[in-house]
Short mmCIF file of C-alpha atoms and ligand atoms in Angstrom, two decimals:
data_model
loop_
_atom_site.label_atom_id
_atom_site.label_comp_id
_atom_site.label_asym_id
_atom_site.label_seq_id
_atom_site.Cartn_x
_atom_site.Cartn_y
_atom_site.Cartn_z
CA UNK A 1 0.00 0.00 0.00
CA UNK A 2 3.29 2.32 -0.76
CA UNK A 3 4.80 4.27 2.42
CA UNK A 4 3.04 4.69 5.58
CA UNK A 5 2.72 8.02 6.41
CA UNK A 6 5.25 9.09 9.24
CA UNK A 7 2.72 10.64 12.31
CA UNK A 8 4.00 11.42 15.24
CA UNK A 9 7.04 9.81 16.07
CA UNK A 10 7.62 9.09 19.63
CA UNK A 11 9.03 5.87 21.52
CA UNK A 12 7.72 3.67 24.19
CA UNK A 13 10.16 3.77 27.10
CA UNK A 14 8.70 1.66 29.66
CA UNK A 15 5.00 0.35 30.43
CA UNK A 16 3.72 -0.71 34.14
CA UNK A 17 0.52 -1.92 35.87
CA UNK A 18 -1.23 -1.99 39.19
CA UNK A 19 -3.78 -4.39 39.86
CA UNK A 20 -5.22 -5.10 43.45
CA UNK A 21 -4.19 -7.89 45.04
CA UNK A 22 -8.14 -9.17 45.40
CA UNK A 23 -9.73 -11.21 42.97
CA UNK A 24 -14.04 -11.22 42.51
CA UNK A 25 -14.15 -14.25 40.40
CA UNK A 26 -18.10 -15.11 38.71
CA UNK A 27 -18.53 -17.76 41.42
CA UNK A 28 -18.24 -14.91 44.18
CA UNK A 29 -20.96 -12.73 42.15
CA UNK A 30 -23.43 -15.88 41.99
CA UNK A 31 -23.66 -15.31 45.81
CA UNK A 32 -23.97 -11.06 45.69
CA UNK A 33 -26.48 -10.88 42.39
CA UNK A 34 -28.90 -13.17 40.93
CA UNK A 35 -26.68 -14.47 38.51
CA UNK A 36 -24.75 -16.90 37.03
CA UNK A 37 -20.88 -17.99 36.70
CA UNK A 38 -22.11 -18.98 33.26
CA UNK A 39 -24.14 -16.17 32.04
CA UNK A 40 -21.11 -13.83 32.95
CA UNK A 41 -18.52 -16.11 30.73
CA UNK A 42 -21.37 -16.40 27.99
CA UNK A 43 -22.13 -13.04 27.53
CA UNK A 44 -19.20 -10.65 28.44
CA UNK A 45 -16.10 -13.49 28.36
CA UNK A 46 -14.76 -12.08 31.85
CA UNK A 47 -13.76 -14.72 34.53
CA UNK A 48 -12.97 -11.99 37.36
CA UNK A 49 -11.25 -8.79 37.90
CA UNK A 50 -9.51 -7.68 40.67
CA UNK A 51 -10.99 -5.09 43.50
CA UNK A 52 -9.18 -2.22 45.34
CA UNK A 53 -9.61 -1.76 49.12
CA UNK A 54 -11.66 0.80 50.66
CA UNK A 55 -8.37 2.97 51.37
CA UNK A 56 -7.03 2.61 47.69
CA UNK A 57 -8.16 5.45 45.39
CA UNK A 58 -7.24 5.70 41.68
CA UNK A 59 -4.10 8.07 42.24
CA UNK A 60 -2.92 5.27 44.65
CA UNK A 61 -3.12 2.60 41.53
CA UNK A 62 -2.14 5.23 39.02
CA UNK A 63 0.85 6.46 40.92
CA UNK A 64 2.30 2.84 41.34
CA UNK A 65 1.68 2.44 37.94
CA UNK A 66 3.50 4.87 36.51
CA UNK A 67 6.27 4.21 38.88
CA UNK A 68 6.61 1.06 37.69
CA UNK A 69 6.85 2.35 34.02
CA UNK A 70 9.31 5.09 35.10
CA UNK A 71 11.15 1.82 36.12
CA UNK A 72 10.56 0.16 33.23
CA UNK A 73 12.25 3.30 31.06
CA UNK A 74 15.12 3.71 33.50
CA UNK A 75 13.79 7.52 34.04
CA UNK A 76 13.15 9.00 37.67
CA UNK A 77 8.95 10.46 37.68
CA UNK A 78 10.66 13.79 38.56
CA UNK A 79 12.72 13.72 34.81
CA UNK A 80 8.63 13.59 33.16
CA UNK A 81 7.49 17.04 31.71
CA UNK A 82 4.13 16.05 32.14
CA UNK A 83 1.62 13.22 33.56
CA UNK A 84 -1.67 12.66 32.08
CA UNK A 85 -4.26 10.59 34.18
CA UNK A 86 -6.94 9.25 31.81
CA UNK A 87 -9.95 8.12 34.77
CA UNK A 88 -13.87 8.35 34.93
CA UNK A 89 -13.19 7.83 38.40
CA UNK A 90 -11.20 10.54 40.16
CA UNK A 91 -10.04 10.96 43.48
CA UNK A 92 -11.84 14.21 43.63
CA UNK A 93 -13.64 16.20 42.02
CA UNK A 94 -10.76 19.02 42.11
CA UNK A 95 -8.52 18.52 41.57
CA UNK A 96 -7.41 16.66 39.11
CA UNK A 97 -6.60 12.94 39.77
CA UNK A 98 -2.93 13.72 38.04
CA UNK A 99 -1.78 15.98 40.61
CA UNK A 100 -3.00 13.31 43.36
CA UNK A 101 -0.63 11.11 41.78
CA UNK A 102 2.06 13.76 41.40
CA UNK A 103 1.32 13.82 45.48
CA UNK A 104 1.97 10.47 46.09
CA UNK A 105 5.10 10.14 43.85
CA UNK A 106 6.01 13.37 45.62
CA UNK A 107 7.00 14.91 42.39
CA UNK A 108 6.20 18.78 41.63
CA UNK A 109 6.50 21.16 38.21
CA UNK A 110 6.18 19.62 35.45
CA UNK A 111 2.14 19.91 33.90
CA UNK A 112 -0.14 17.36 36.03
CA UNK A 113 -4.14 17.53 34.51
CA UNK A 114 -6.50 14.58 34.02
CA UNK A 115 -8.55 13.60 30.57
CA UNK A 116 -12.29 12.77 31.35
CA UNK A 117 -13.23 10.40 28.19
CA UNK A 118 -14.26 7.54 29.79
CA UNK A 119 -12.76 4.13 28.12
CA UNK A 120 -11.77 5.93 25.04
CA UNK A 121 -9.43 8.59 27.84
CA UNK A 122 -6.38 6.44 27.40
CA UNK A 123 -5.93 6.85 23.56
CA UNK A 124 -7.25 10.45 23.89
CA UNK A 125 -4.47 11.26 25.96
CA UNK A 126 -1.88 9.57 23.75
CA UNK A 127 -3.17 11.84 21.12
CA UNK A 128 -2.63 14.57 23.42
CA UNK A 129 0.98 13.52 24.39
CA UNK A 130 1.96 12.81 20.98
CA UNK A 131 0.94 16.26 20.04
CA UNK A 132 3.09 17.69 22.99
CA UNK A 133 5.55 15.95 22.11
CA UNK A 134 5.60 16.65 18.60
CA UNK A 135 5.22 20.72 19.25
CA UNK A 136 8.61 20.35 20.97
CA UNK A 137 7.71 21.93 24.71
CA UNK A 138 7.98 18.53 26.45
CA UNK A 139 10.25 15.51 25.33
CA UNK A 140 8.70 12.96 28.03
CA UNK A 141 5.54 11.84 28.97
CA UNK A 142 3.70 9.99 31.32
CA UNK A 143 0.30 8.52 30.46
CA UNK A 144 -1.49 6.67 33.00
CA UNK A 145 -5.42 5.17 32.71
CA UNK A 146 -6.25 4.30 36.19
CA UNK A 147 -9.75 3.11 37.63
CA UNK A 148 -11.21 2.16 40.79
CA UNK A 149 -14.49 1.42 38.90
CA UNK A 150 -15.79 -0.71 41.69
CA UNK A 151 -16.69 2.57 44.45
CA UNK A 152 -19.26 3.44 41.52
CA UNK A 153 -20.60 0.29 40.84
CA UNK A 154 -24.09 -0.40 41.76
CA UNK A 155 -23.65 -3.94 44.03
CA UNK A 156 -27.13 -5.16 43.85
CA UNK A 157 -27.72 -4.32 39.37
CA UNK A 158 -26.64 -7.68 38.13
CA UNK A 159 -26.49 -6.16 34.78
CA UNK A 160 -23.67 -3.61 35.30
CA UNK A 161 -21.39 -5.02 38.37
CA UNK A 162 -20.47 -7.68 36.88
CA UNK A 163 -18.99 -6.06 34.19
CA UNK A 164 -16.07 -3.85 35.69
CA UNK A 165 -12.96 -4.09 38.05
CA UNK A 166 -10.29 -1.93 39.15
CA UNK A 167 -7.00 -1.14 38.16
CA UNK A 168 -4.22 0.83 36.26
CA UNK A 169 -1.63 1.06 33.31
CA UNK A 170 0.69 3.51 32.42
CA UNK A 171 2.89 4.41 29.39
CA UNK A 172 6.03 6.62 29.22
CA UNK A 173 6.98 7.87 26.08
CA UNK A 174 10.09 10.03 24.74
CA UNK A 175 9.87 12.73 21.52
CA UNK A 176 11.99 10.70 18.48
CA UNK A 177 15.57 11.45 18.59
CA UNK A 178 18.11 11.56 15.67
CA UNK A 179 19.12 8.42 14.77
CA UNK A 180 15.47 6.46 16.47
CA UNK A 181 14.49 3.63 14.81
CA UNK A 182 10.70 4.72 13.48
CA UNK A 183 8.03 4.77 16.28
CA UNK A 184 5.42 6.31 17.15
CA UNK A 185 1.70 7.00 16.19
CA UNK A 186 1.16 5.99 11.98
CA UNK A 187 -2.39 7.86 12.24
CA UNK A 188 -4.79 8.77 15.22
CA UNK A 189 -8.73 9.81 14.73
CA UNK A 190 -10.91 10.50 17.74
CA UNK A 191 -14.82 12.31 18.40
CA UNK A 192 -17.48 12.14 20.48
CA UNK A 193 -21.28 12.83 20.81
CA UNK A 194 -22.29 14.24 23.69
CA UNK A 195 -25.93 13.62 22.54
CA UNK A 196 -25.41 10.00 23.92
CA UNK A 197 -24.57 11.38 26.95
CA UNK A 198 -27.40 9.77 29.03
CA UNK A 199 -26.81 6.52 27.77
CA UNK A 200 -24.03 5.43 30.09
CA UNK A 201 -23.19 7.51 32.81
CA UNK A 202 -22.91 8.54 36.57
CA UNK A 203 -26.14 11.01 37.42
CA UNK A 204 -25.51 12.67 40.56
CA UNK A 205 -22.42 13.59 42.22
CA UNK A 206 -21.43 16.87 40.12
CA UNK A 207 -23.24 20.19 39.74
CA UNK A 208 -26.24 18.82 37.08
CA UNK A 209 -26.94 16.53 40.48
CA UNK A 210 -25.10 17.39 43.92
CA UNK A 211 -24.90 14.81 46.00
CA UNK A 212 -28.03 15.13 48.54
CA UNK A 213 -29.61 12.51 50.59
CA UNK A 214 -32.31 11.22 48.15
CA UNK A 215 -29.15 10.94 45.42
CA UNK A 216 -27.65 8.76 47.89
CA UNK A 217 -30.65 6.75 48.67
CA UNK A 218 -31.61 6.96 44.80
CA UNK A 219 -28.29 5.34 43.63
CA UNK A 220 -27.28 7.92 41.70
CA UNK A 221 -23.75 8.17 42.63
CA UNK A 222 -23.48 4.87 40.59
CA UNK A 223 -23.24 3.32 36.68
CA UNK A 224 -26.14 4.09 34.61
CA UNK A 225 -26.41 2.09 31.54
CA UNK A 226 -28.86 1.22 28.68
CA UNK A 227 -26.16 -1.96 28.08
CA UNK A 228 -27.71 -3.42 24.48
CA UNK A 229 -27.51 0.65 23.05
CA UNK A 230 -23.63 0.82 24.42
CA UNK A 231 -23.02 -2.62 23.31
CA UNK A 232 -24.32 -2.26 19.47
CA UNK A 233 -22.71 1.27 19.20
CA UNK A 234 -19.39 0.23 20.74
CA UNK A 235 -18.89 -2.25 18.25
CA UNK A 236 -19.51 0.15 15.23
CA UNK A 237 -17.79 2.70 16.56
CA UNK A 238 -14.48 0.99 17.30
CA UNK A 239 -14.82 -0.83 13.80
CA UNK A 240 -14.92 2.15 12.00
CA UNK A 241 -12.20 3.95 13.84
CA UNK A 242 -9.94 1.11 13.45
CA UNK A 243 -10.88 1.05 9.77
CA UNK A 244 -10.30 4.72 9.16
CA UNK A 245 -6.39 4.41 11.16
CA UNK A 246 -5.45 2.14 8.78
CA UNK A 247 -6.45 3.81 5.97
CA UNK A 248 -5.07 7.13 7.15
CA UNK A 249 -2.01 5.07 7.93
CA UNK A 250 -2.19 3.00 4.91
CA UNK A 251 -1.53 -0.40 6.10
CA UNK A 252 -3.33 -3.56 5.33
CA UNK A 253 -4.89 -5.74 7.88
CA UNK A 254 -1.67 -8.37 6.90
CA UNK A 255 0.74 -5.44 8.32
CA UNK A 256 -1.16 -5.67 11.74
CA UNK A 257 0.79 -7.83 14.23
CA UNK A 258 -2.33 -7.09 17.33
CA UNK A 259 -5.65 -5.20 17.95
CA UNK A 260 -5.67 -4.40 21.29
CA UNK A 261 -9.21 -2.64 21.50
CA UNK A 262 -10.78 -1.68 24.43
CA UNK A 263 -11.67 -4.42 26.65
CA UNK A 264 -14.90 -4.17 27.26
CA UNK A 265 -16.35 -7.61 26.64
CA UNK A 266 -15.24 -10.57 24.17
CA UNK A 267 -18.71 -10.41 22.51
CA UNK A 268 -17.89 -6.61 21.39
CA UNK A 269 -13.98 -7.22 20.81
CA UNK A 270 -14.87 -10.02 18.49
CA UNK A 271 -17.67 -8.20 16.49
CA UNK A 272 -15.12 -5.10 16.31
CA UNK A 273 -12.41 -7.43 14.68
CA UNK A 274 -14.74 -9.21 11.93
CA UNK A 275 -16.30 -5.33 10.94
CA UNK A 276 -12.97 -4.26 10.67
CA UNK A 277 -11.32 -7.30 8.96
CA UNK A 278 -9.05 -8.27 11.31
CA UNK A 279 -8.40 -12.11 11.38
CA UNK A 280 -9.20 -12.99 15.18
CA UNK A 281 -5.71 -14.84 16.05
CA UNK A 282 -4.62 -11.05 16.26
CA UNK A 283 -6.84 -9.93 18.80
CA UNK A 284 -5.67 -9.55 22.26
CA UNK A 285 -7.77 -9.52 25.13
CA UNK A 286 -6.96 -9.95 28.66
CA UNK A 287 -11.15 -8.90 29.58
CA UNK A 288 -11.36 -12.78 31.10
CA UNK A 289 -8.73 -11.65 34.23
CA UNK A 290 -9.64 -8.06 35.00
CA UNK A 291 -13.25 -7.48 33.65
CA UNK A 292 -13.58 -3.54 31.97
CA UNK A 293 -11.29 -1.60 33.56
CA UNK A 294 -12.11 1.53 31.17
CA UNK A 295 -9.84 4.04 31.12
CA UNK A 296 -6.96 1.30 32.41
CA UNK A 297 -8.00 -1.15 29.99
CA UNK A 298 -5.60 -0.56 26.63
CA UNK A 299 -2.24 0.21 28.39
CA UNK A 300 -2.89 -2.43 30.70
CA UNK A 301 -3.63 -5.04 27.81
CA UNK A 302 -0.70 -3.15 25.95
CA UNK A 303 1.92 -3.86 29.33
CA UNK A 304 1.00 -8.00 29.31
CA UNK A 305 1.25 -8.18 25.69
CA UNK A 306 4.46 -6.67 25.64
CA UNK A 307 5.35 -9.10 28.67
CA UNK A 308 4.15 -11.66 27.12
CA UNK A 309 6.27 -11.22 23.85
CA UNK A 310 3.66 -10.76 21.61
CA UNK A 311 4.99 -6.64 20.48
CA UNK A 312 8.38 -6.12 19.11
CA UNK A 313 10.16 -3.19 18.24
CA UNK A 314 8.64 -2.22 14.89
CA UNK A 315 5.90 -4.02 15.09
CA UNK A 316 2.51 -2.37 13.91
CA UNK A 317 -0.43 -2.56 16.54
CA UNK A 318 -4.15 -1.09 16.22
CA UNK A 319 -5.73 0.67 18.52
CA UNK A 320 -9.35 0.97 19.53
CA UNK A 321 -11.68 2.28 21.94
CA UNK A 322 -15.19 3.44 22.78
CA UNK A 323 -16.68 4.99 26.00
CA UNK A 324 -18.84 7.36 27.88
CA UNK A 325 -19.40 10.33 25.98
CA UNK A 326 -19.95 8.79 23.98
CA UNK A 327 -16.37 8.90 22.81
CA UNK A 328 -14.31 6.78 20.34
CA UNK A 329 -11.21 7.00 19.49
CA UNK A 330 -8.18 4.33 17.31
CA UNK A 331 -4.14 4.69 16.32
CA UNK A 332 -2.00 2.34 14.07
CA UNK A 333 0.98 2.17 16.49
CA UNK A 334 4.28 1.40 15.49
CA UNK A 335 5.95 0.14 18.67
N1 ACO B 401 -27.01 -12.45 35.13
C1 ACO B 401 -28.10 -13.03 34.65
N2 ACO B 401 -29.00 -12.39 33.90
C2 ACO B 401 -28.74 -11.10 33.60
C3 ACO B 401 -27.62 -10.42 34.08
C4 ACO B 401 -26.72 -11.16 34.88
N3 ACO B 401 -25.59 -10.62 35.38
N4 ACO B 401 -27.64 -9.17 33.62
C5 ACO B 401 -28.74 -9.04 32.89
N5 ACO B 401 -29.43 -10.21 32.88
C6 ACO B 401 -30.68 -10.53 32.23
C7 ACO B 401 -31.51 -9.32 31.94
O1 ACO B 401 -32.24 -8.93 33.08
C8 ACO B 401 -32.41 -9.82 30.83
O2 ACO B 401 -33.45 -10.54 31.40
P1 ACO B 401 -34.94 -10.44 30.79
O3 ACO B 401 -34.82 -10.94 29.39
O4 ACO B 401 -35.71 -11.29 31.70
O5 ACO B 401 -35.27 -8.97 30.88
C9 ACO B 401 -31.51 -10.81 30.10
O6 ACO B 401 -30.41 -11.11 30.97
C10 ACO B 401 -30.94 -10.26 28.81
O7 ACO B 401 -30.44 -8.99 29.08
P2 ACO B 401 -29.80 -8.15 27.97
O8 ACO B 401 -29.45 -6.79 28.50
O9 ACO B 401 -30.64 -8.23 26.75
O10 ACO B 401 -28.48 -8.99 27.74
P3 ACO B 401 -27.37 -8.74 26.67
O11 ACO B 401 -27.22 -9.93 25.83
O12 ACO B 401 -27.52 -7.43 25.99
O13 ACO B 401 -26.09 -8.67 27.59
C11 ACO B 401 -24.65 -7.00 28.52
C12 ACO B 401 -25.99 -7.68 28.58
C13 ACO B 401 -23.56 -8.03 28.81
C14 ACO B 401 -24.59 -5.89 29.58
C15 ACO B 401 -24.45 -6.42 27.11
O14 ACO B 401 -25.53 -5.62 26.75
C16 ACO B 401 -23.21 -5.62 27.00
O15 ACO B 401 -22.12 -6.16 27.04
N6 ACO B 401 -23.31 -4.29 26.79
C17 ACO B 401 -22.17 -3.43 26.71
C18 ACO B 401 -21.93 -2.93 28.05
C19 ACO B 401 -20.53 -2.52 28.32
O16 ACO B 401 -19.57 -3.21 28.06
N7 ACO B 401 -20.42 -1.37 28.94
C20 ACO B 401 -19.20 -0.93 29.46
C21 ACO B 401 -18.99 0.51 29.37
S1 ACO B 401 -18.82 1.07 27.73
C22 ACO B 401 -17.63 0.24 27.14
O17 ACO B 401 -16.74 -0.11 27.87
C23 ACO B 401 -17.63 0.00 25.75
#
């Protein structure tokens, strides 16, 4: 399909993960919800995810997260120009769930802000970053989706707490240097409609809703979602957004080595791959051990399949995602 197109060039330093210790497997749900281990597996593909502890908020995941890619790159948190905390979940409300983090690393100066996109937030803010990056003001990154999903769950709607779990993943990158091997985002898209908004989404708790008795009584501080509408949108969305990266990038499906799309639910990750034309050995999903972790869920599938060996350098990897918003979002990225 001739050359790619450059994009932005960047490399992938070091990746890194926090996941709590506690597992909530489909057998433990049977005895919280009406349910079954079986319907779970059946319909979603997830086995069980892991759950933080009452204390543990999402800077506490997201900071040891992006320690352990700092780690991972050989760089100190205090050498980053910037941290980017992609959560639907923040600590607080103000401020932002990046400078928590920034807190607990006890780091200070470089920019610290959060980006509220829901599961697409992770690939929004590697757009972001790779912009940065390419405009020359900062040279590294860190990018960290981190969730604690399960203190906005609603424990007794069988059709929503089953789906999600808790946990983190974060990225560092470093601007392209003379003499880099090419890396870096081939082609990025994104959107949103905000018209969806009501479709999946938390309805009290910020100033549409303040948090009031009757909200608490009402679950409102919890996961509202009309779960067939998210489920057949989801898939077209991340389709076509995968579609349109590798056009933009022009590669062919052959080029791909992975998808790693948002891990929602095997159900949507396999309709995504056969509307895109992606032959299903290259999907990776790791949805069966930690459930939807939204925001978390790409650079935490992105850190085990580099463990695992499935990524080399230069190999070409797709990128989708769909969320809350509702937002979308895919990259061809050349690792
Ligand atoms: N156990 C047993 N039965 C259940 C459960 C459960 N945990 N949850 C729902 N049911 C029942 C329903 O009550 C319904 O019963 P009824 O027919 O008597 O009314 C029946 O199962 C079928 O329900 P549906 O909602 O039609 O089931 P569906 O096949 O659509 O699966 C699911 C539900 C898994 C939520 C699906 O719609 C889905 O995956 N949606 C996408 C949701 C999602 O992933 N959201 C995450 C956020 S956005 C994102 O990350 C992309």
């Amino acid at each position: 399909m001739g050359t790619p197109p450059q994009g932005k060039q960047f490399t992938i330093l070091g990746t890194g993960v926090s996941l709590p210790d506690k597992v909530l497997t489909n057998a433990d749900l049977e005895r919280m919800v009406e349910t079954t281990a079986e319907w779970i597996t059946d319909r979603t593909g997830i086995q069980e995810r892991r759950i933080a502890e009452p204390d543990v908020s999402t800077s506490v995941l997201g900071a040891q997260a992006l320690r352990n890619a700092c780690d991972a790159a050989g760089l100190r948190p205090d050498e980053l120009d910037a941290i980017i905390v992609a959560t639907s979940t923040p600590d607080t409300l103000f401020p932002s769930t990046a400078c928590w983090v920034q807190r607990r690393l006890e780091v200070r100066g470089m920019a610290a802000f959060d980006v509220n996109a829901g599961c697409s937030g992770w690939l929004y803010a590697l757009e972001i970053a790779s912009n940065l990056l390419a405009g020359g003001h900062s040279k590294t990154i860190g990018i960290v989706g981190a969730e604690v999903m399960s203190k906005v769950v609603d424990w007794t709607d069988r059709s929503t707490c089953v789906l999600f779990g808790d946990g983190a993943g974060a990225t560092v990158i470093r601007a392209a240097r003379e003499g880099d091997p090419p890396a870096g985002l081939l082609s990025a898209n994104w959107g949103a409609d905000g018209n969806l908004a009501p479709i999946l989404y938390q309805p009290a708790g910020g100033t549409q809703k303040p948090a009031t008795r009757a909200t608490v009584e009402g679950n409102e501080h919890t996961v509202h979602m009309e779960g067939k509408e998210v489920f057949h949108r989801a898939v077209r969305a991340m389709a076509s957004a995968a579609t349109r990266a590798l056009k933009s990038a022009r590669v062919t499906t052959d080029e791909i080595k992975l998808l790693i799309p948002h891990q929602a639910n095997t159900r949507i990750m396999r309709a995504t791959c056969e509307r895109s034309g992606i032959p299903a050995e290259k999907l990776y999903s790791v949805v069966h051990r930690y459930g939807n972790i939204s925001a978390a869920s790409i650079p935490v599938a992105l850190h085990d399949a580099l463990t695992e060996g499935r990524i080399e350098r230069g190999d070409l990897v797709v990128l989708t995602a769909f969320g809350t918003g509702l937002t979308w979002g895919a990259g061809v990225l050349r690792y």
